[in-house]
PDB file of C-alpha atoms in Angstrom:
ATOM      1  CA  UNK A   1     -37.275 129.055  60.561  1.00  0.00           C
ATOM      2  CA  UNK A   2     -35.584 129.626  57.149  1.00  0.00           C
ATOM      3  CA  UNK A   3     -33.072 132.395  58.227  1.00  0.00           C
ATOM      4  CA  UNK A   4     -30.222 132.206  60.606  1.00  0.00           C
ATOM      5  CA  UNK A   5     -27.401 134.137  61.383  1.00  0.00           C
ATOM      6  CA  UNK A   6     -23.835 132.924  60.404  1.00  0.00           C
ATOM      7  CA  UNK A   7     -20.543 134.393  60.447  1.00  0.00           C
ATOM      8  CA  UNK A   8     -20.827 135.815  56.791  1.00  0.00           C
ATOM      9  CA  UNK A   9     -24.472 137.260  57.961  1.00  0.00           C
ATOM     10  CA  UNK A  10     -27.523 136.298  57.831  1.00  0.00           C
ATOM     11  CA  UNK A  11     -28.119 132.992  55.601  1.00  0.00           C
ATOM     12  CA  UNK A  12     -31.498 131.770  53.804  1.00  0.00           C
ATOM     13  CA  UNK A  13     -31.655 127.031  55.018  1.00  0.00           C
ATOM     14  CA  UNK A  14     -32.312 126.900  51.016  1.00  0.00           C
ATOM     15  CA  UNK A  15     -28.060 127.967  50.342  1.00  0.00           C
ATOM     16  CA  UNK A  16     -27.149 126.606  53.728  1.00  0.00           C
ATOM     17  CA  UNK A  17     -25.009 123.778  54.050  1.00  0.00           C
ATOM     18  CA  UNK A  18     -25.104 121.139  57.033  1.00  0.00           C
ATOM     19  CA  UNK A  19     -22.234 120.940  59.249  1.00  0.00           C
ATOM     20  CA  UNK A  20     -21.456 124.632  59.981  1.00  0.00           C
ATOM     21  CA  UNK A  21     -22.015 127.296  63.264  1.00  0.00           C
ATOM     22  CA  UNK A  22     -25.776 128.757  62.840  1.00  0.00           C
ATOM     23  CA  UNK A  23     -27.187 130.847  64.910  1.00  0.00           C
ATOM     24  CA  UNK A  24     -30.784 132.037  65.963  1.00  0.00           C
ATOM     25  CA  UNK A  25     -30.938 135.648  64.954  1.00  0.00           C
ATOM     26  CA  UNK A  26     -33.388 136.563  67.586  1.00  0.00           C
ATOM     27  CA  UNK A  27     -31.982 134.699  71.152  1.00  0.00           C
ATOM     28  CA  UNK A  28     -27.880 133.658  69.187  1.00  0.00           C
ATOM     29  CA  UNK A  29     -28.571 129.837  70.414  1.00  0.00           C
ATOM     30  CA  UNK A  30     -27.768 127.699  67.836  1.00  0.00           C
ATOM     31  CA  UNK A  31     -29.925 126.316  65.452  1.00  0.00           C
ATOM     32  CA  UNK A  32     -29.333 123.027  62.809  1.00  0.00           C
ATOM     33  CA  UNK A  33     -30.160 123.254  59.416  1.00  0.00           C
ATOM     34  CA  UNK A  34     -32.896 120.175  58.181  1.00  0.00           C
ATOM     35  CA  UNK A  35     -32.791 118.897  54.903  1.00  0.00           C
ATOM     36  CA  UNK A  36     -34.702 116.372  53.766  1.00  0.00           C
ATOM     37  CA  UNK A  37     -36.281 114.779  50.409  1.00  0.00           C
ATOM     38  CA  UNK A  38     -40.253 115.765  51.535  1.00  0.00           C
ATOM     39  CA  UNK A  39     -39.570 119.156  53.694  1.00  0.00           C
ATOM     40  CA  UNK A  40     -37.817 122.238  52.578  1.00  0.00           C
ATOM     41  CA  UNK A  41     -34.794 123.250  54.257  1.00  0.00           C
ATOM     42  CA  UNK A  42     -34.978 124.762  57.611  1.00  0.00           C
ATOM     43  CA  UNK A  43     -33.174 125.680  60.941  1.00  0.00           C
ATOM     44  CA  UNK A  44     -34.641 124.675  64.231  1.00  0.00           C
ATOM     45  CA  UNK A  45     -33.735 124.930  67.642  1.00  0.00           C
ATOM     46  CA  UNK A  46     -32.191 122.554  69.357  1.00  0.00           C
ATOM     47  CA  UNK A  47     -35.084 120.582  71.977  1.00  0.00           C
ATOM     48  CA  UNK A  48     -32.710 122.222  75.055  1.00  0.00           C
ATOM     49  CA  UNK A  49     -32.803 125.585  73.900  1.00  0.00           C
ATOM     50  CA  UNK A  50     -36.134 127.143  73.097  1.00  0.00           C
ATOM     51  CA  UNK A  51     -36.025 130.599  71.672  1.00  0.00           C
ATOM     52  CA  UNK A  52     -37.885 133.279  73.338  1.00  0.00           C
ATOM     53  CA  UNK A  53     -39.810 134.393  70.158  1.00  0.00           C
ATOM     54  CA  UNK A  54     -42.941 131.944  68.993  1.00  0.00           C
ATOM     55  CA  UNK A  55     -41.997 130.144  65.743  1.00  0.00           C
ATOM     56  CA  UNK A  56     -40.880 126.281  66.397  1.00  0.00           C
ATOM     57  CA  UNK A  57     -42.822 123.454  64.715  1.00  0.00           C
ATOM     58  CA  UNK A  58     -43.101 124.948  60.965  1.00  0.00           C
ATOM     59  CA  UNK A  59     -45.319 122.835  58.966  1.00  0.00           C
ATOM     60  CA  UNK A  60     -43.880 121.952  55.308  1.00  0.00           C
ATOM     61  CA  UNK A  61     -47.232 123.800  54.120  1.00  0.00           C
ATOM     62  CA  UNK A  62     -45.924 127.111  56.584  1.00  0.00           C
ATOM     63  CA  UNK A  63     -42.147 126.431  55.514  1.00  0.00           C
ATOM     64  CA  UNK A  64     -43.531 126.704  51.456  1.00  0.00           C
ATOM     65  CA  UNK A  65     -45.951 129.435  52.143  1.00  0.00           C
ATOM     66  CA  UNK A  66     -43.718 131.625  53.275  1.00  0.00           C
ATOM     67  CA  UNK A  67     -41.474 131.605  50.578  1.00  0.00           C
ATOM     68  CA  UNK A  68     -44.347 131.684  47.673  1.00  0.00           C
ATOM     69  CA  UNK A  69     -46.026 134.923  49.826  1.00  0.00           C
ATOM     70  CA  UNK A  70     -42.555 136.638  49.649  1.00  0.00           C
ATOM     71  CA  UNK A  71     -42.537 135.545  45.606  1.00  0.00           C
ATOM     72  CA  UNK A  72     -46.105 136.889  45.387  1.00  0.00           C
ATOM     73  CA  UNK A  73     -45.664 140.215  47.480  1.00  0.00           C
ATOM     74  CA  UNK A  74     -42.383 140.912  45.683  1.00  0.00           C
ATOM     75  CA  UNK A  75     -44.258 143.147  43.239  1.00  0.00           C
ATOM     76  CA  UNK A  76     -45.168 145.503  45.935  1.00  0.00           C
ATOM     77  CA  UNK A  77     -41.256 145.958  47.283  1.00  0.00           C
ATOM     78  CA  UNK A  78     -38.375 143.707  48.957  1.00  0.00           C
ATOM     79  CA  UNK A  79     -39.548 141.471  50.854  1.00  0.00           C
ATOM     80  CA  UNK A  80     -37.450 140.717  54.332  1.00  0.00           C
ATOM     81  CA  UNK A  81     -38.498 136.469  55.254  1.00  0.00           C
ATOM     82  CA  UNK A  82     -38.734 136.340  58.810  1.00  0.00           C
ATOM     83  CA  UNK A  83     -38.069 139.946  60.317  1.00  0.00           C
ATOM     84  CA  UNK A  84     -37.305 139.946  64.234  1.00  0.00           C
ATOM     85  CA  UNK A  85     -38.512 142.640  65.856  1.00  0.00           C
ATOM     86  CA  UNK A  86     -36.959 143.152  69.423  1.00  0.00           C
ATOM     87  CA  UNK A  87     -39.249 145.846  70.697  1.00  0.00           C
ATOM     88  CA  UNK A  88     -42.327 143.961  70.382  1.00  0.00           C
ATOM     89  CA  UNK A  89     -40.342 140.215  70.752  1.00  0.00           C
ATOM     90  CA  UNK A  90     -41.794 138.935  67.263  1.00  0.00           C
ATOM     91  CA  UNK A  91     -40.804 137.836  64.242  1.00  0.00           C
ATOM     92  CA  UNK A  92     -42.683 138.539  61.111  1.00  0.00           C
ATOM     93  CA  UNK A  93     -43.246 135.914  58.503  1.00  0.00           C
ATOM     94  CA  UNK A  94     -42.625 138.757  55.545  1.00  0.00           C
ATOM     95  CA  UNK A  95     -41.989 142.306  55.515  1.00  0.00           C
ATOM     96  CA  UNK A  96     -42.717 144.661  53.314  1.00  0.00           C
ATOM     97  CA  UNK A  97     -40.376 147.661  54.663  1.00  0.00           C
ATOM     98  CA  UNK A  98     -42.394 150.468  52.436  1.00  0.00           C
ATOM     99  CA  UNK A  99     -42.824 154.170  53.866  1.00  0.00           C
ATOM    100  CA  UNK A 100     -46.363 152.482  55.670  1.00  0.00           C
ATOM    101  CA  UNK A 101     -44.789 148.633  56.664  1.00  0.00           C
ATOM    102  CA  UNK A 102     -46.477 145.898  56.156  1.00  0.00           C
ATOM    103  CA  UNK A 103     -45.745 142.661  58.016  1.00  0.00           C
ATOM    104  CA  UNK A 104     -47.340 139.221  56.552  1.00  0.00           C
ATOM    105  CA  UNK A 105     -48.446 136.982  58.904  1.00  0.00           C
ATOM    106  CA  UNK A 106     -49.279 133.469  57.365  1.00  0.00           C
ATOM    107  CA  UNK A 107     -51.105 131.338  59.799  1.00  0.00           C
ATOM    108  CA  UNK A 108     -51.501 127.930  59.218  1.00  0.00           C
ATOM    109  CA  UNK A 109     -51.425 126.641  62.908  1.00  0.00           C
ATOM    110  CA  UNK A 110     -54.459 126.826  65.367  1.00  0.00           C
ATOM    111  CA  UNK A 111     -53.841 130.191  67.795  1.00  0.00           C
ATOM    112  CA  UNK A 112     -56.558 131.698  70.269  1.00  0.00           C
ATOM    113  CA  UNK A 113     -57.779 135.333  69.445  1.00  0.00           C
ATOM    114  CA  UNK A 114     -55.837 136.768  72.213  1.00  0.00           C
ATOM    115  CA  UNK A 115     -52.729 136.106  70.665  1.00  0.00           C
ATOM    116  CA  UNK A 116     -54.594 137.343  66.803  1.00  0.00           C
ATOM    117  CA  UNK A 117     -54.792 140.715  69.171  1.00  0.00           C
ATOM    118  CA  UNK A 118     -51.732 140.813  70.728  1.00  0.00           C
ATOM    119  CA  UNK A 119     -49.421 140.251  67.888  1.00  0.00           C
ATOM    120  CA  UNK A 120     -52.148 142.723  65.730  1.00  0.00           C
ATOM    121  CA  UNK A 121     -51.594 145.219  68.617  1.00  0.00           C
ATOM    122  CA  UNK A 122     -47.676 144.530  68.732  1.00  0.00           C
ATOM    123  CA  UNK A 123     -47.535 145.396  65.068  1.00  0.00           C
ATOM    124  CA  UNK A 124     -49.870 148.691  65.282  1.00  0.00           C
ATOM    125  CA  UNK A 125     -47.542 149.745  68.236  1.00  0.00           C
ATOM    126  CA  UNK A 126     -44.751 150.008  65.610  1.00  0.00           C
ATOM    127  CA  UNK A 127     -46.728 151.863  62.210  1.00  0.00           C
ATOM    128  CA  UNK A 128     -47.348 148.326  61.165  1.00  0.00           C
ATOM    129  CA  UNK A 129     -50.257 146.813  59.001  1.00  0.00           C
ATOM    130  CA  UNK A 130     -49.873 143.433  60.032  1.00  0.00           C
ATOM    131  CA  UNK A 131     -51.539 140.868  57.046  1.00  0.00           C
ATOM    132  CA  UNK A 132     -53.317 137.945  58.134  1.00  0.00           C
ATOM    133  CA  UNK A 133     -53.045 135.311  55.554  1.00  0.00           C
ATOM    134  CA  UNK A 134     -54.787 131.652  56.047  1.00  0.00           C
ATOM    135  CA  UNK A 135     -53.605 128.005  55.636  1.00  0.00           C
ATOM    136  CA  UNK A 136     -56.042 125.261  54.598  1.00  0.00           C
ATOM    137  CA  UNK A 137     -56.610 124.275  57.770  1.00  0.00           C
ATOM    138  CA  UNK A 138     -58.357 127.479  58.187  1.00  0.00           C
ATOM    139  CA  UNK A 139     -59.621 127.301  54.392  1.00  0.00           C
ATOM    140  CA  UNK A 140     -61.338 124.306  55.335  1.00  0.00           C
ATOM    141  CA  UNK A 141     -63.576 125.129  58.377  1.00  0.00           C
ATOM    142  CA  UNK A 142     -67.042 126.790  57.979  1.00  0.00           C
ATOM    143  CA  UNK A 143     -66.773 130.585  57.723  1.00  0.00           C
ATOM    144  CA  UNK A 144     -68.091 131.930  60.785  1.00  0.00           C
ATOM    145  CA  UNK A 145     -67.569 135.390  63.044  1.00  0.00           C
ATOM    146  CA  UNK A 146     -64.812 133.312  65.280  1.00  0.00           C
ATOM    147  CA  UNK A 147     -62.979 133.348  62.086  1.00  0.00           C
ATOM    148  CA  UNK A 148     -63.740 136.834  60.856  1.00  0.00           C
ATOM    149  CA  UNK A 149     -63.032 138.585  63.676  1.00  0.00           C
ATOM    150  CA  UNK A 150     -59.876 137.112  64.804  1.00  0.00           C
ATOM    151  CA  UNK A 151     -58.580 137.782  61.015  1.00  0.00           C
ATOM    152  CA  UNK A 152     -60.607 139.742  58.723  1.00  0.00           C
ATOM    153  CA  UNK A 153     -59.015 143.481  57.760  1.00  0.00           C
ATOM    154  CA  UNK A 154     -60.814 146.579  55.422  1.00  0.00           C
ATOM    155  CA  UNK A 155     -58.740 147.189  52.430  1.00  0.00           C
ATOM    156  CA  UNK A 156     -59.152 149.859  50.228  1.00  0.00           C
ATOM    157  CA  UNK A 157     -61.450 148.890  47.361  1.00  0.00           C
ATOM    158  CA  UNK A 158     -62.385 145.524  48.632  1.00  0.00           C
ATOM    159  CA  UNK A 159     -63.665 146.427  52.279  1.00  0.00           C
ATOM    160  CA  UNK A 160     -63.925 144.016  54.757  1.00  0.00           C
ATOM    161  CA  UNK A 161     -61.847 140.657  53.550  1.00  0.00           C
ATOM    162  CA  UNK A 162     -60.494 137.083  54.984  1.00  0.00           C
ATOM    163  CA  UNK A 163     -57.394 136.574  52.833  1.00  0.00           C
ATOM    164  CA  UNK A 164     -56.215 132.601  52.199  1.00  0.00           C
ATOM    165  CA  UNK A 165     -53.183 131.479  50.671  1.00  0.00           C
ATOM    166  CA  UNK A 166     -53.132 127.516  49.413  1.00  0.00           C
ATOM    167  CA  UNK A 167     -49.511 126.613  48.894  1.00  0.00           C
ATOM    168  CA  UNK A 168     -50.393 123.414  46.568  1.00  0.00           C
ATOM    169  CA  UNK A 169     -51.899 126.339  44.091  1.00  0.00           C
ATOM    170  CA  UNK A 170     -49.672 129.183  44.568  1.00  0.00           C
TER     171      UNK A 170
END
């Protein structure tokens, strides 16, 4: 995750600094900041403590991707990284808080269409247009109606799309 909680408020790994109390902001069990020379800076749980919302294991391509989305949406309005959101126990790669929200969902990770329609569904139930973006991992298999119907959305002008987002590229 790149956002805990600390006891200034919430606090983005990339100005964090190792050594100090952070917290999860969804479950408050703590969290320790990595830093490394071929990863970007992130918080993860400790192995003990799983958090209740989905999110542990970050690639470095998910890690990167979320930060150029919220670069590239940016135009559009603020964009919040990693929005919890208690009544429907997930947390949002990007949001877009604008009078129709839109959360961004950047998927680089296998995950079964059940869980494509729940978290779709979750993000309905609150006035949500959830926005599935794809990894390479996805880029890189053979377009079929698997992948189409687990992530395809209309959008005005443009109808039915697949949207992918390669990190190396921007």
């Amino acid at each position: 995750m790149l956002i805990a909680a600390h006891m200034s408020g919430l606090i983005d790994a990339s100005e964090a600094t190792r050594g100090l109390d952070y917290r999860c902001p969804a479950c408050q069990q703590p969290v320790v900041l990595h830093h490394g020379s071929q990863i970007p800076p992130y918080f993860a749980h400790h192995p003990q403590t799983p958090c209740h919302l989905a999110g542990e294991g970050e690639t470095r391509q998910h890690l990167l991707g979320k930060r150029q989305l919220a670069t590239f949406f940016s135009d559009w309005g603020p964009v919040t990284l990693e929005r919890i959101l208690p009544a429907i126990q997930q947390r949002a790669d990007g949001w877009l808080d604008l009078p129709h929200p839109i959360a961004l969902e950047f998927q680089c990770s296998p995950i079964s269409r059940t869980a494509v329609a729940q978290r779709t569904a979750g993000y309905q139930c609150l006035g949500c247009y959830p926005f599935w973006l794809l990894g390479s991992r996805y880029a890189q298999q053979k377009l079929n109606w698997r992948l189409i119907e687990r992530f395809a959305c209309w959008l005005t002008g443009w109808d039915l799309c697949l949207l992918f987002w390669e990190v190396d590229r921007r």
